[in-house]
XYZ file of C-alpha atoms in Angstrom:
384
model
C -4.050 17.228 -20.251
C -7.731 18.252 -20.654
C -8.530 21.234 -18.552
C -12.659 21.435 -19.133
C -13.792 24.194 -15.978
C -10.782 25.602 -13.742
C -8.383 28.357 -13.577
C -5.345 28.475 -11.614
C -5.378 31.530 -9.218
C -3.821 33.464 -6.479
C -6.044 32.468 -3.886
C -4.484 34.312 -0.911
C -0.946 34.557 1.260
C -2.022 31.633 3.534
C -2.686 29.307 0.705
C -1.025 30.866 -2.122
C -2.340 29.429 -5.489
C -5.483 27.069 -6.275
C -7.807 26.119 -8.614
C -11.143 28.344 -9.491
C -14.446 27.494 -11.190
C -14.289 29.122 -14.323
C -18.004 28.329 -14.947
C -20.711 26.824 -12.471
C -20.464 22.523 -12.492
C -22.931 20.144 -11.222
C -22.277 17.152 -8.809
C -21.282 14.339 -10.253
C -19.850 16.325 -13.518
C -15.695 15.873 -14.451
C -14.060 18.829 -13.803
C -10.833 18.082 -15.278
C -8.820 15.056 -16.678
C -4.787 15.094 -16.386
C -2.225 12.812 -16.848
C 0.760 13.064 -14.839
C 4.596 14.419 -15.472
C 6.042 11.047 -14.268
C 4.545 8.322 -12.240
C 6.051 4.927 -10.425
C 4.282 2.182 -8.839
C 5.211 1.404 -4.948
C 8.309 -0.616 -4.041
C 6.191 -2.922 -1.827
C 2.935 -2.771 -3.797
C 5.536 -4.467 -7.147
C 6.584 -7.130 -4.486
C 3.774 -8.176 -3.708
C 2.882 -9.090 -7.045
C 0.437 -6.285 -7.905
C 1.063 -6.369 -11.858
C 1.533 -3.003 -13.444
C 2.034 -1.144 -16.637
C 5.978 0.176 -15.432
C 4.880 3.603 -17.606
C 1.120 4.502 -16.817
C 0.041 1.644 -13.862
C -2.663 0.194 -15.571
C -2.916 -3.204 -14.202
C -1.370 -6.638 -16.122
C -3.944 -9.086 -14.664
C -7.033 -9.729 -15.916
C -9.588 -9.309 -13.789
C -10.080 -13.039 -13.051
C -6.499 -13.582 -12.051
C -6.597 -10.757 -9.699
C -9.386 -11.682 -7.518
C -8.057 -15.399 -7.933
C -4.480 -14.064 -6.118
C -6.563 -11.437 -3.780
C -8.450 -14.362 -2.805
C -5.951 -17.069 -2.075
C -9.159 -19.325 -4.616
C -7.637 -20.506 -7.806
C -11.189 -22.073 -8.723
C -13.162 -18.904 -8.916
C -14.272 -17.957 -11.810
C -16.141 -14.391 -12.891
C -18.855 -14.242 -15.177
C -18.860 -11.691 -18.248
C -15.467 -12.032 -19.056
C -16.098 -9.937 -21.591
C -16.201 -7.121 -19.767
C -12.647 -7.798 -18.323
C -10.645 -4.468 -19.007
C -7.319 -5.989 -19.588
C -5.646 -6.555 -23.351
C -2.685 -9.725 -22.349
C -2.481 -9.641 -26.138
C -1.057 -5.876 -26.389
C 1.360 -6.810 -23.447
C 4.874 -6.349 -23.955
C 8.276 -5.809 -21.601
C 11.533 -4.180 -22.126
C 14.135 -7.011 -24.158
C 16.712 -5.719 -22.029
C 15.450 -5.808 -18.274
C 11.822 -7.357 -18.712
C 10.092 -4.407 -17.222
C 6.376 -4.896 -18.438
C 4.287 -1.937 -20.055
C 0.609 -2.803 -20.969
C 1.645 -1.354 -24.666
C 3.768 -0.640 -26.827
C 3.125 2.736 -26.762
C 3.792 3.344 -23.182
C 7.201 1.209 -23.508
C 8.246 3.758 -26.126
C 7.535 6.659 -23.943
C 8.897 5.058 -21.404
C 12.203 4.766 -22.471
C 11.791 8.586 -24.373
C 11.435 9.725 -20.640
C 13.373 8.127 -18.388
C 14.002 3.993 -19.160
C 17.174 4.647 -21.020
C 18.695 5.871 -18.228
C 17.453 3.074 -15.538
C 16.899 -0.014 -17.827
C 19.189 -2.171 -15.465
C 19.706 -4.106 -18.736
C 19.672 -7.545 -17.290
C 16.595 -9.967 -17.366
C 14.932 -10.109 -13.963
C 16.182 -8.309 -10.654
C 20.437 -8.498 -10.546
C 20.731 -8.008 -7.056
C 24.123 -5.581 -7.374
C 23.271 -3.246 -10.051
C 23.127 0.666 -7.999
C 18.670 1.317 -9.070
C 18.112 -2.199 -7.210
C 19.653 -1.562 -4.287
C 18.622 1.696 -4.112
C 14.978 0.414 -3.975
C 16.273 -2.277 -1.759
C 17.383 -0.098 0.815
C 14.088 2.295 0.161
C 11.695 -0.638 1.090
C 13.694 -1.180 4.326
C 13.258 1.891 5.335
C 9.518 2.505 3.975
C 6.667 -0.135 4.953
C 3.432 -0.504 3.614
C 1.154 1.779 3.760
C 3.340 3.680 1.289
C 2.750 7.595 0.007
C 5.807 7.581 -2.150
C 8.612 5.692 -3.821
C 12.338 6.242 -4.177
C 11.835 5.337 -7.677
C 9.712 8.322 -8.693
C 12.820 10.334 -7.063
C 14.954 8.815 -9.889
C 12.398 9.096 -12.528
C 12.901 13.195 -12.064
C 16.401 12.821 -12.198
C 16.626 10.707 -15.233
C 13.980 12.601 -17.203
C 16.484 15.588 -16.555
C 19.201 13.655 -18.160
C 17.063 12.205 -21.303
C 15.639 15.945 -21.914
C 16.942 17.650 -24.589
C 16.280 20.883 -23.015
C 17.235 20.018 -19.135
C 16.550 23.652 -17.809
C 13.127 23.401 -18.826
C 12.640 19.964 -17.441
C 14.161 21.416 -14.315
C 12.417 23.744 -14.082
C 8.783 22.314 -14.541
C 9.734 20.030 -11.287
C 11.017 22.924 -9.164
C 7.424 24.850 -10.282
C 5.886 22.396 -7.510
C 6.175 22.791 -3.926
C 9.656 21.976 -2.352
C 9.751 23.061 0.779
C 11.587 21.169 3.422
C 9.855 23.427 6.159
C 7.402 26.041 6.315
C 9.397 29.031 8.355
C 6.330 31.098 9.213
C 4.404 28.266 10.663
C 7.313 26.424 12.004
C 6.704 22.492 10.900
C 9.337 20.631 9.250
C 8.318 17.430 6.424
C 8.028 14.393 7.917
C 10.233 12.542 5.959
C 12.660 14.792 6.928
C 13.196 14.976 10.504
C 16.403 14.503 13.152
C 15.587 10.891 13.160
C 15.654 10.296 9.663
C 18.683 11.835 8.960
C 20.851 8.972 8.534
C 18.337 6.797 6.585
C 18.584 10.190 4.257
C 22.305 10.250 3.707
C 22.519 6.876 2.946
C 19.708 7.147 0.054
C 21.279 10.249 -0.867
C 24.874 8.055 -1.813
C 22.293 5.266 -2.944
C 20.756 7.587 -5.383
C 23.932 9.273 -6.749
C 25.594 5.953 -7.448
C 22.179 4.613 -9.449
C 21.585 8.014 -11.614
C 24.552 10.797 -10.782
C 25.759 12.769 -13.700
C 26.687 17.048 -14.106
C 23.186 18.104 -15.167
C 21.590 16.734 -11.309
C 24.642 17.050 -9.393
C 22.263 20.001 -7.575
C 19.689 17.925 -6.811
C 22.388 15.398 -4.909
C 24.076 17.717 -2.944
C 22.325 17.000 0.931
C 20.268 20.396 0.445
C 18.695 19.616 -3.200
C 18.100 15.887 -1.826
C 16.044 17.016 1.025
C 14.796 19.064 -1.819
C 13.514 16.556 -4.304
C 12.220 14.257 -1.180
C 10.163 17.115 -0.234
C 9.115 17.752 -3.842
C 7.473 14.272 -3.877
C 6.239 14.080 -0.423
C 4.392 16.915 -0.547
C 3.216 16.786 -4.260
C 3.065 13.167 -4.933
C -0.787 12.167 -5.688
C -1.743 8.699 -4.855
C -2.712 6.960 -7.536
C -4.743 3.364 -7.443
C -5.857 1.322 -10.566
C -7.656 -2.097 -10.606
C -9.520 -4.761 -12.619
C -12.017 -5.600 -10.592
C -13.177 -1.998 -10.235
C -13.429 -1.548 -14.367
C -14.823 -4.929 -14.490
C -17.746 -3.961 -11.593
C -18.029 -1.110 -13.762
C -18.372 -2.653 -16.974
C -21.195 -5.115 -15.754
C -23.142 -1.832 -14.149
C -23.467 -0.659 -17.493
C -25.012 -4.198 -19.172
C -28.709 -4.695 -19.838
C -29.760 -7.551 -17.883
C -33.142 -8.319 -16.343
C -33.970 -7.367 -12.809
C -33.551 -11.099 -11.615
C -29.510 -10.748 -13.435
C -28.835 -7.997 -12.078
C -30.172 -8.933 -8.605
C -27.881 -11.984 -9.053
C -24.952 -10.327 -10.184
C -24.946 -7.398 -7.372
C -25.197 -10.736 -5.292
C -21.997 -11.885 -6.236
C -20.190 -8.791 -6.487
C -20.860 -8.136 -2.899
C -19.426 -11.671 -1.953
C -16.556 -11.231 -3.499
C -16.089 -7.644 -2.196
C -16.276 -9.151 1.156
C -13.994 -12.003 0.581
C -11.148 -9.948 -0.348
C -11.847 -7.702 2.744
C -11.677 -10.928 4.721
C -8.261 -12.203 2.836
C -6.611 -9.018 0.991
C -8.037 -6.114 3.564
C -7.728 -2.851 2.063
C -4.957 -3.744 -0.489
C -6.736 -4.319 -3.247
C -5.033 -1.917 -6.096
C -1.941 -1.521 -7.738
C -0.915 1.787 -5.972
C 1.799 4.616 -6.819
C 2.486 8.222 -7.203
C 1.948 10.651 -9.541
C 2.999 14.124 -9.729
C 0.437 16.487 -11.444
C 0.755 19.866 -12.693
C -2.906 21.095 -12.121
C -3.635 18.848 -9.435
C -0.498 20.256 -7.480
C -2.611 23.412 -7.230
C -5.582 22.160 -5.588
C -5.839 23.124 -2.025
C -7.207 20.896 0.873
C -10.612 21.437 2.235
C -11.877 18.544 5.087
C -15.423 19.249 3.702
C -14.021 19.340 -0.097
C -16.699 20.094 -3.155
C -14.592 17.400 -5.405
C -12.609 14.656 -5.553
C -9.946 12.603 -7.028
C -10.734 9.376 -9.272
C -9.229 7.178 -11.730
C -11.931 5.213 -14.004
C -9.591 4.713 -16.675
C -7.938 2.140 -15.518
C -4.375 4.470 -15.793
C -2.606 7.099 -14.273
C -5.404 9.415 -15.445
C -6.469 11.452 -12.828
C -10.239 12.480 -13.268
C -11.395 15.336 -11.049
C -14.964 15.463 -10.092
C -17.554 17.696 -8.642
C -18.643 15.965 -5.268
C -21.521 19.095 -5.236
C -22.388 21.782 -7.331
C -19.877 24.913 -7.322
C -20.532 28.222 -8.873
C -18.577 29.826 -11.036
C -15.618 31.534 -9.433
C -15.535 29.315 -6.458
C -12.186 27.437 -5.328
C -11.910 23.652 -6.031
C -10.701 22.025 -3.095
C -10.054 18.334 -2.747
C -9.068 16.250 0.619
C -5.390 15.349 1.400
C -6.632 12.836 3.316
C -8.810 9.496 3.251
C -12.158 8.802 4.679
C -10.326 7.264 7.512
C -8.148 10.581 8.750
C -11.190 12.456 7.307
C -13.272 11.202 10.301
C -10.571 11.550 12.848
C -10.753 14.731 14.910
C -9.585 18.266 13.709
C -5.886 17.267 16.053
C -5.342 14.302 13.710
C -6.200 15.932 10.707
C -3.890 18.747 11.685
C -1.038 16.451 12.662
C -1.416 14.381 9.552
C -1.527 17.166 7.156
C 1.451 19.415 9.277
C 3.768 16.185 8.872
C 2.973 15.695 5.264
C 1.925 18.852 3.702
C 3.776 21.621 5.924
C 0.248 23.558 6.701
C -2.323 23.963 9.503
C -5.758 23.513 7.739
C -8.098 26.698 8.229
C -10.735 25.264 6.438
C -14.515 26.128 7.609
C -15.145 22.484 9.140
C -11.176 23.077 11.189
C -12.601 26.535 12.627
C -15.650 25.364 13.718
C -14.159 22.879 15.816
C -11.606 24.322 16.869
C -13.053 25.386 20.256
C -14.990 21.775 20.807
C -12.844 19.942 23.087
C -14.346 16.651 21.766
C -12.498 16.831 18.713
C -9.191 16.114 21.320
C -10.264 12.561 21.404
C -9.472 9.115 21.572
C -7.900 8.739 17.919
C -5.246 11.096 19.167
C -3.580 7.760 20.547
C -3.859 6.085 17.602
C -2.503 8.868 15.603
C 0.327 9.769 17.433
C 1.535 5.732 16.125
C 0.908 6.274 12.353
């Protein structure tokens, strides 16, 4: 973790802790950089063939064979291949289950972690063994667009049962919120409503027969399952990584003449538009991530920073979206530019359901007496 400008703070009894400027940052500057405690990929996202490192999510394809598959063209070819991010030759999988990691490195820490526990051991998917359907039964229940996985759920447990000191471990994950409800405001996780109940108890068994042992049987009672599914529901940061974006990136940053570069921008807006056209907005491998300094970042719907990953990993990069003084809370959005334009009833439901608070920020109290933020999206919303 490399914490360059913030302090976590007791920011007040409505919001509890946050992150504070601990010296004045510019737009555009990188507040912070953090990796995460433990991250997965998305059930669906893995079937659909979105090729990711299993440890850190940094994509398998080169950048070439990813708009080739977004595209449905196996003709089209990039130009600058150099600048493709993607190393096939420091590609390697587990020898047990085939799992892929983009290194060697993150195959060794993946198996330090958690891997020893859920290697499944057999080459490709064996339809019977307890993690697979687990994940099986997770993807019936959860369709695209995911926020979380199942897997990430059995990640925590299995990094609890690899760790040498499990209290610690334990206790780093129950440091994060894991509320089921919030009793003073009255709103109750999503994921864990009346309706769901049953799809819970049956993931519950699911998950004890995949990763049960002593040192987690209090995290698979019913109570410390709601628990944990809370935990990641409410803490789990999305997390996107792609090719194409670090190969658009790359080519930004090459000299070329004004007619090249003309040229190039060109093409890079065709293709942008034919994988809206095919792909629509599924164009990353996409995941979860749960971060310790991140977790403390309140929501704003006007936030002064925002969430980024340029590496081409897990690696969250925070930056300044304006300038912020010193002493002044960082606040990100929960939400994507989509909700973000929705009225302040969506934004409330959305965030209620998923983050168990009623947003008080300065944009939610100035329209909170304009009856034309009750509009038209509330139909739509009510169906998400």
């Amino acid at each position: 973790m490399e914490n360059l400008a913030v302090t976590v703070a007791y920011i007040g009894e409505t919001k509890g802790k946050g992150l504070l400027a601990s010296r004045d940052i510019k737009a555009g500057e990188v507040i912070m950089q953090e990796r995460p405690i433990v991250c997965c990929q998305f059930s669906w996202n893995a079937a659909y063939n979105y090729l990711a490192c299993d440890y850190c999510m940094r994509s398998l394809e080169s950048t070439e064979d990813n708009v080739r598959r977004l595209t449905c063209k196996a003709d089209l070819v990039l130009p600058f291949p150099e600048c493709c991010p993607t190393s096939k030759d420091r590609q390697t999988k587990c020898p047990a289950c085939g799992i892929q990691y983009c290194s060697e490195d993150c195959k060794q820490e993946a198996w330090k972690r958690y891997h020893m526990t859920l290697c499944t051991g057999t080459q490709g998917q064996n339809p019977s063994h307890p993690l697979v359907v687990l994940n099986e039964a997770w993807k019936q229940m959860h369709y695209p667009p995911e926020t979380t996985s199942i897997i990430l759920l059995a990640r925590i447990i299995a990094m609890v049962r690899q760790a040498e000191d499990k209290a610690a471990v334990v206790n780093t994950f129950m440091q994060f919120c894991h509320r089921t409800v919030n009793e003073e405001q009255e709103i109750a996780h999503k994921l864990l409503g009346d309706q769901f109940s049953g799809q819970l108890e049956v993931l519950r068994e699911l998950t004890s027969k995949a990763v049960y042992s002593d040192e987690v049987q209090h995290w698979l009672t019913p109570q410390g399952f709601q628990s944990l599914i809370a935990l990641v529901g409410t803490n789990g940061q999305g997390v996107g990584t792609s090719p194409l974006a670090q190969w658009v990136n790359n080519v930004s940053n090459l000299e070329l003449s004004p007619d090249q570069r003309k040229a190039i921008d060109l093409f890079i807006d065709g293709v942008y538009e034919e994988l809206e056209n095919v792909a629509g907005g599924f164009l990353d491998a996409e995941g979860s991530g749960l971060y310790v300094l991140q977790s403390a970042c309140n929501h704003d719907c006007e936030p002064n920073a925002e969430q980024t990953f340029p590496l081409g990993d897990s690696t969250l990069v925070l930056k300044a979206k304006r300038d912020i003084s010193q002493g002044e809370e960082i606040c990100v959005s929960y939400l994507d530019e989509c909700a973000l334009s929705r009225s302040r009833h969506s934004r409330s439901k959305i965030l209620k359901e998923n983050y168990l608070f009623i947003c008080h920020c300065n944009k939610c109290l100035s329209q909170a007496g304009d009856d034309s933020e009750t509009s038209e999206d509330e139909d739509l919303s009510e169906d998400d």
